[in-house]
CSV table of C-alpha atoms and ligand atoms in Angstrom, one decimal:
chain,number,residue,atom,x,y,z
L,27,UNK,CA,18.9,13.8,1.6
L,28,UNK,CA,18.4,11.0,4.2
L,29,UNK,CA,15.5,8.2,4.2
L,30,UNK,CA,12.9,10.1,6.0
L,31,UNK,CA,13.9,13.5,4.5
L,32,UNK,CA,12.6,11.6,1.2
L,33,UNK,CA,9.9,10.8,2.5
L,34,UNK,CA,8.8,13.9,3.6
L,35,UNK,CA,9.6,15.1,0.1
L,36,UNK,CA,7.4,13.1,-1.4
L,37,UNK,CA,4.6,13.4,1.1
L,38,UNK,CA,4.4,16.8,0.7
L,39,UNK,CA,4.2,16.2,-3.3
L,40,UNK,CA,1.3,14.8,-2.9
L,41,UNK,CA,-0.5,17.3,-1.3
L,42,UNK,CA,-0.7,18.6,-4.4
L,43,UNK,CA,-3.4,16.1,-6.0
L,44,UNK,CA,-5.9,17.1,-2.7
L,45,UNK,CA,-6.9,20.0,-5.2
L,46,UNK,CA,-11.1,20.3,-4.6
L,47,UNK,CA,-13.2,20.9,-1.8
L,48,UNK,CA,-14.8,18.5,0.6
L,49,UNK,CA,-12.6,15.6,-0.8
L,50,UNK,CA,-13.1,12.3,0.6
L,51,UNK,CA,-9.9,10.6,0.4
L,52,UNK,CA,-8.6,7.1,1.1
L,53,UNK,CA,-5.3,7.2,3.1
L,54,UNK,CA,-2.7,4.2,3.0
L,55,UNK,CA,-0.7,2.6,5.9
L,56,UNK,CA,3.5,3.3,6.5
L,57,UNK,CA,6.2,5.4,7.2
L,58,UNK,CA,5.8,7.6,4.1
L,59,UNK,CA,2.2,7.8,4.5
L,60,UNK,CA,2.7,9.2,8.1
L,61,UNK,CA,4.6,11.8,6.8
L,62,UNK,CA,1.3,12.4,4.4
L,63,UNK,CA,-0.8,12.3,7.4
L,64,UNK,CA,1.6,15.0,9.3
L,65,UNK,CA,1.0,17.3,6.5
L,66,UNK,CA,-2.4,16.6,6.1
L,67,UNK,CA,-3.6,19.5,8.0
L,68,UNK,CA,-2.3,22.0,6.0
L,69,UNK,CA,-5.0,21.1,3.7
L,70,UNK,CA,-8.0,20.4,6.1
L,71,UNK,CA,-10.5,23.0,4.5
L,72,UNK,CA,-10.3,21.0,1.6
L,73,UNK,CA,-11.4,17.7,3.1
L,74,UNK,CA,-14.7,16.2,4.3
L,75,UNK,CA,-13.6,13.2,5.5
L,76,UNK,CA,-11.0,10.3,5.1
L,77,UNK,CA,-11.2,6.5,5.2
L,78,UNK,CA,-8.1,4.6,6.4
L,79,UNK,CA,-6.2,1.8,5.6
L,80,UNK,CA,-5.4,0.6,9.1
L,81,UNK,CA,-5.9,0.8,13.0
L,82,UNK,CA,-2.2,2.9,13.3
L,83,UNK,CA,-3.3,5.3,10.6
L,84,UNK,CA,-6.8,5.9,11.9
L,85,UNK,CA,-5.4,6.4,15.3
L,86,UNK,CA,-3.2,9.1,13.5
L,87,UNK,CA,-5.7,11.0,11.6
L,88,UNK,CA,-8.1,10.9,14.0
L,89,UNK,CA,-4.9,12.9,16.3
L,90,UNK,CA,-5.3,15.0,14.0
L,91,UNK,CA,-8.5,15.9,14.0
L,92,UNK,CA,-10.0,14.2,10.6
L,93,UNK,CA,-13.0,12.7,10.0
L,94,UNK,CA,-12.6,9.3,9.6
L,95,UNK,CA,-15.2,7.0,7.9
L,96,UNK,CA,-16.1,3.5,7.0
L,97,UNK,CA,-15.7,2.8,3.6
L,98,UNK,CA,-19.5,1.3,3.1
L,99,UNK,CA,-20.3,5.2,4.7
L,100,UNK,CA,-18.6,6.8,1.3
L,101,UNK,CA,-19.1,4.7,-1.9
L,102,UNK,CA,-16.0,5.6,-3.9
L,103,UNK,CA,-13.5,7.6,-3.5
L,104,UNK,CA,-11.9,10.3,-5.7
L,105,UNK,CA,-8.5,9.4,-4.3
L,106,UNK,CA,-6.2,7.1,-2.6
L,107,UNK,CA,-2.6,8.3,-1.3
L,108,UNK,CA,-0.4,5.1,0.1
L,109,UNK,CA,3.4,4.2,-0.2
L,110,UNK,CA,4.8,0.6,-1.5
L,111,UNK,CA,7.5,-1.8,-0.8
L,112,UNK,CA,8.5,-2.1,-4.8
L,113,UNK,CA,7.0,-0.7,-7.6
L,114,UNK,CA,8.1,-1.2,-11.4
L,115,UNK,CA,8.4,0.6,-14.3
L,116,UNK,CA,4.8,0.3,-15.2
L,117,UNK,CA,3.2,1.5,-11.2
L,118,UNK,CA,2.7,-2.3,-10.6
L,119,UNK,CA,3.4,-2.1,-6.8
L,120,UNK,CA,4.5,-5.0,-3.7
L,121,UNK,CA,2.7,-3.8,-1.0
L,122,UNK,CA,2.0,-5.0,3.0
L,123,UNK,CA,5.3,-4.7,4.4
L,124,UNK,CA,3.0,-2.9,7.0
L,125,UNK,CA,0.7,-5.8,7.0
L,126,UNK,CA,-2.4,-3.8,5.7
L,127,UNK,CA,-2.2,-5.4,2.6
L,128,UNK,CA,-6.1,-6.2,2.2
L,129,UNK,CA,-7.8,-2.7,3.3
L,130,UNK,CA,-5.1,-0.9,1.2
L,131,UNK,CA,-6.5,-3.3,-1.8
L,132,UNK,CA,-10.2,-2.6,-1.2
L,133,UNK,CA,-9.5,1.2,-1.1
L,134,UNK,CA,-7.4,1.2,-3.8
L,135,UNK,CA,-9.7,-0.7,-6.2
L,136,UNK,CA,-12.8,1.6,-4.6
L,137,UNK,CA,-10.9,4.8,-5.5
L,138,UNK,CA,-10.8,6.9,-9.1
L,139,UNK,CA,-7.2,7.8,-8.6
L,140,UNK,CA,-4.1,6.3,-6.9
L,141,UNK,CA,-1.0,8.1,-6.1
L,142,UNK,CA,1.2,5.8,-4.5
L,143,UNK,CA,4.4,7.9,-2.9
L,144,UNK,CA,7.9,6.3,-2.7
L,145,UNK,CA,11.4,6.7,-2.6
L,146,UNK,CA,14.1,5.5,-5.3
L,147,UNK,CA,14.9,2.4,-2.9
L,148,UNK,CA,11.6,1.5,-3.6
L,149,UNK,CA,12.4,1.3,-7.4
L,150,UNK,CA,12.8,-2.0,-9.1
L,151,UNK,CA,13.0,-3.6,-13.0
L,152,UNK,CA,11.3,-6.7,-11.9
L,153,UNK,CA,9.6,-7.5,-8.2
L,154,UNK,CA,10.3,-10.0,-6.1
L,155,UNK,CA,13.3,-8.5,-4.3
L,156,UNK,CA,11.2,-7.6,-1.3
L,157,UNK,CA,9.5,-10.5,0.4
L,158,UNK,CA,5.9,-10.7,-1.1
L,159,UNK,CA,3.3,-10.4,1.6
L,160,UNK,CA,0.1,-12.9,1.7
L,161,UNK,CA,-3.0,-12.6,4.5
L,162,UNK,CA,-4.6,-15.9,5.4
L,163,UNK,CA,-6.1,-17.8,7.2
L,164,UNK,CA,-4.8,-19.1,10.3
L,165,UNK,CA,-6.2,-22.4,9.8
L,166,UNK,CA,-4.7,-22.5,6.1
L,167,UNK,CA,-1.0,-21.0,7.1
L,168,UNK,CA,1.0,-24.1,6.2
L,169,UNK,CA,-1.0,-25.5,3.1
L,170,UNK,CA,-0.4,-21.7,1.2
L,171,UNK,CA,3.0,-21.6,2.2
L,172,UNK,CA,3.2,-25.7,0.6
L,173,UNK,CA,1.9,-23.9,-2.4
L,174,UNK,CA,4.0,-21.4,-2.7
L,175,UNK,CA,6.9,-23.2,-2.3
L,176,UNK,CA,5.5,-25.4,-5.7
L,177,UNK,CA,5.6,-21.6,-7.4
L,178,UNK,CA,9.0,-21.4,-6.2
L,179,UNK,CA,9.0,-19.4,-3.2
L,180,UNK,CA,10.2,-19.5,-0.1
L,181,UNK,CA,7.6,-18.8,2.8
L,182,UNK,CA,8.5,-17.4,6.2
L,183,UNK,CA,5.8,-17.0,8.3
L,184,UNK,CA,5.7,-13.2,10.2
L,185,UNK,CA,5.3,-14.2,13.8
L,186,UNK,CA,3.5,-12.4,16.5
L,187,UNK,CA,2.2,-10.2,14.0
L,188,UNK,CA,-2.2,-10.1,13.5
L,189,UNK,CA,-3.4,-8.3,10.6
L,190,UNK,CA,-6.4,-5.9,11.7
L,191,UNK,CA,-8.6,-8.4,10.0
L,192,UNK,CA,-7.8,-11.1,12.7
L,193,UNK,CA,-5.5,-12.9,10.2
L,194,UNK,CA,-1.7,-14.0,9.3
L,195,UNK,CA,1.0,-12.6,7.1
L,196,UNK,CA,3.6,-15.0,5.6
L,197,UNK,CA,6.3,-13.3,3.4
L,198,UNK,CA,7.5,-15.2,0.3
L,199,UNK,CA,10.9,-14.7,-0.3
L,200,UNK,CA,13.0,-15.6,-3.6
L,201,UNK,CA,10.2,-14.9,-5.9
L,202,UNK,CA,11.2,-13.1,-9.6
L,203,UNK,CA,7.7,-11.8,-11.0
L,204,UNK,CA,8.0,-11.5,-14.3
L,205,UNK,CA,4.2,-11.2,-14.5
L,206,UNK,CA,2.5,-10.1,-11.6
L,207,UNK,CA,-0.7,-9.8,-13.1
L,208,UNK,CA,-0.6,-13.5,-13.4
L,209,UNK,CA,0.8,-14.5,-10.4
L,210,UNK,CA,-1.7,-12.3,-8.4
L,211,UNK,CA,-4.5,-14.3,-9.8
L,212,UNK,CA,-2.8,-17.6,-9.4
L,213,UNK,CA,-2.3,-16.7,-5.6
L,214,UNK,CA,-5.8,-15.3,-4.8
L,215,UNK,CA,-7.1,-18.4,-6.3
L,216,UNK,CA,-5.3,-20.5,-3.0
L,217,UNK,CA,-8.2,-21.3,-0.8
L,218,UNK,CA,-7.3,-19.7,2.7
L,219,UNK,CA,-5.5,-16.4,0.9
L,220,UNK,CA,-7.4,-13.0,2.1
L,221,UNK,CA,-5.4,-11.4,-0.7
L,222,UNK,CA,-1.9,-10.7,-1.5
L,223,UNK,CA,0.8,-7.9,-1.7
L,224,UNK,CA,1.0,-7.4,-5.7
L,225,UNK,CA,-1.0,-4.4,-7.1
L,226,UNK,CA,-1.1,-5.2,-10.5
L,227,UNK,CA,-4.1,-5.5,-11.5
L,228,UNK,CA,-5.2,-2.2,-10.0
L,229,UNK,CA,-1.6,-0.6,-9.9
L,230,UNK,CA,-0.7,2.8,-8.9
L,231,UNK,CA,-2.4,5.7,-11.9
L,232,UNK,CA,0.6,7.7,-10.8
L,233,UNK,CA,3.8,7.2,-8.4
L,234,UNK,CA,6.1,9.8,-7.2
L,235,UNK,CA,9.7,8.9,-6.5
L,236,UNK,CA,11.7,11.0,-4.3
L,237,UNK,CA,15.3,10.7,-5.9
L,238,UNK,CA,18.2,11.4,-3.3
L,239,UNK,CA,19.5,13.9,-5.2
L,240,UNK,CA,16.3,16.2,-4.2
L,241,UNK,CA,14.7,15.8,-7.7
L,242,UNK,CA,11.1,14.7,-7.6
L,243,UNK,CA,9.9,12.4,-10.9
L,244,UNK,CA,6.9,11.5,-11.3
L,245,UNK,CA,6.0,8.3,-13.4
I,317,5RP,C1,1.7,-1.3,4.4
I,317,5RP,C2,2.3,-0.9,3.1
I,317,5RP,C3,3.2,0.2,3.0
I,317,5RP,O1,2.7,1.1,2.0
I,317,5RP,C4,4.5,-0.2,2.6
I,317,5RP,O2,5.0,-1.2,3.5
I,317,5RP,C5,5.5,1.0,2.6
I,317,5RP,O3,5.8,1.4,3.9
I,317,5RP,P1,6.9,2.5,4.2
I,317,5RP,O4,6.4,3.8,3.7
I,317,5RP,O5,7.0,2.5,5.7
I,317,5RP,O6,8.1,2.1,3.5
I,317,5RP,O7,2.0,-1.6,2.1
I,317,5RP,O8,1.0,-2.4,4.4
């Protein structure tokens, strides 16, 4: 099976936790995630409403015809479907390739469940491989990327790109986390950082991996 044949795969998996009726669900931000939102509609009897993770994805669901809400609207949420960047053995996750690192964070820390829907590319013994995405602060750009470089990373900042919060992205490359849950405390406690890429401290309760042999595990 090819990339997006993968995806779709796994997408369509995850249909399979939308299992109650008038479900309000938090939807992530990506390629994968599209596919989620293309299938969504099989299932629309089943949900109320949705809260989204981005601008793109809202523009998406409401195509579709959803019911899209503020997160203040809902209070939690039984349910948050998004894809990562890298996830490990243990669900802990790299996300904001997509740049909506910090509304995929909120939703996933205001939801009961995450499923988090990936291919085997995506899987990884330690994280770090994929550049690690951080939102700031215009103003504080170039003192979190000298920071970073003192944890040993090596910042590049994503030009031309403006997170839907009105911020920056910079990616650190050449990192080896050997414990993300320390290292996303130790970054989120940078003055100027919105938030950063690694969900380890709320990782994923479940991810499904779409193997390109066209088994489906699910760890
Ligand atoms: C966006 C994200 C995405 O979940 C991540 O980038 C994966 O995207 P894709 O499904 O396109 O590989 O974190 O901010």
């Amino acid at each position: 099976m090819n990339s997006e044949q993968l995806k779709r795969q796994v997408a369509e998996a995850a249909l399979q936790y939308i299992n109650d009726y008038d479900m309000v669900i938090g939807i992530g931000t990506g390629s994968t995630v599209n596919h989620f939102i293309d299938l969504l509609p099989n299932v629309k009897n089943r949900i109320e409403a949705v809260v989204s993770s981005s601008e793109v994805s809202t523009k998406k669901l409401i195509s579709h015809g959803f019911n899209v809400k503020e997160l203040n609207q809902t209070g939690d949420l039984s349910l948050y479907i998004d894809g990562a960047d890298e996830c490990d053995g243990h669900n802990r996750l790299i996300k904001g390739g997509g740049g909506a690192l910090t509304r995929e964070k909120i939703i996933a820390a205001a939801s009961n469940q995450f499923i988090c829907i990936v291919d085997e590319s995506k899987c990884v013994d330690v994280l770090g491989k994929f550049p690690l995405p951080i939102e700031v602060l215009p103003m504080a750009r170039s003192f979190v990327a000298r920071q970073m470089v003192k944890l040993g990373g090596q910042p590049i900042y994503r030009e031309g790109f403006t997170t839907d919060n009105g911020n920056q992205i910079i990616d650190i490359h050449n990192l080896k986390i050997l414990n993300p849950v320390d290292l996303e405390t130790k970054i989120n406690q940078i003055p100027g950082v919105v938030t950063n890429g690694l969900f380890a401290h709320r990782s994923a309760d479940v991810t499904l991996i779409a193997q390109s042999n066209g088994n489906l595990q699910t760890q």
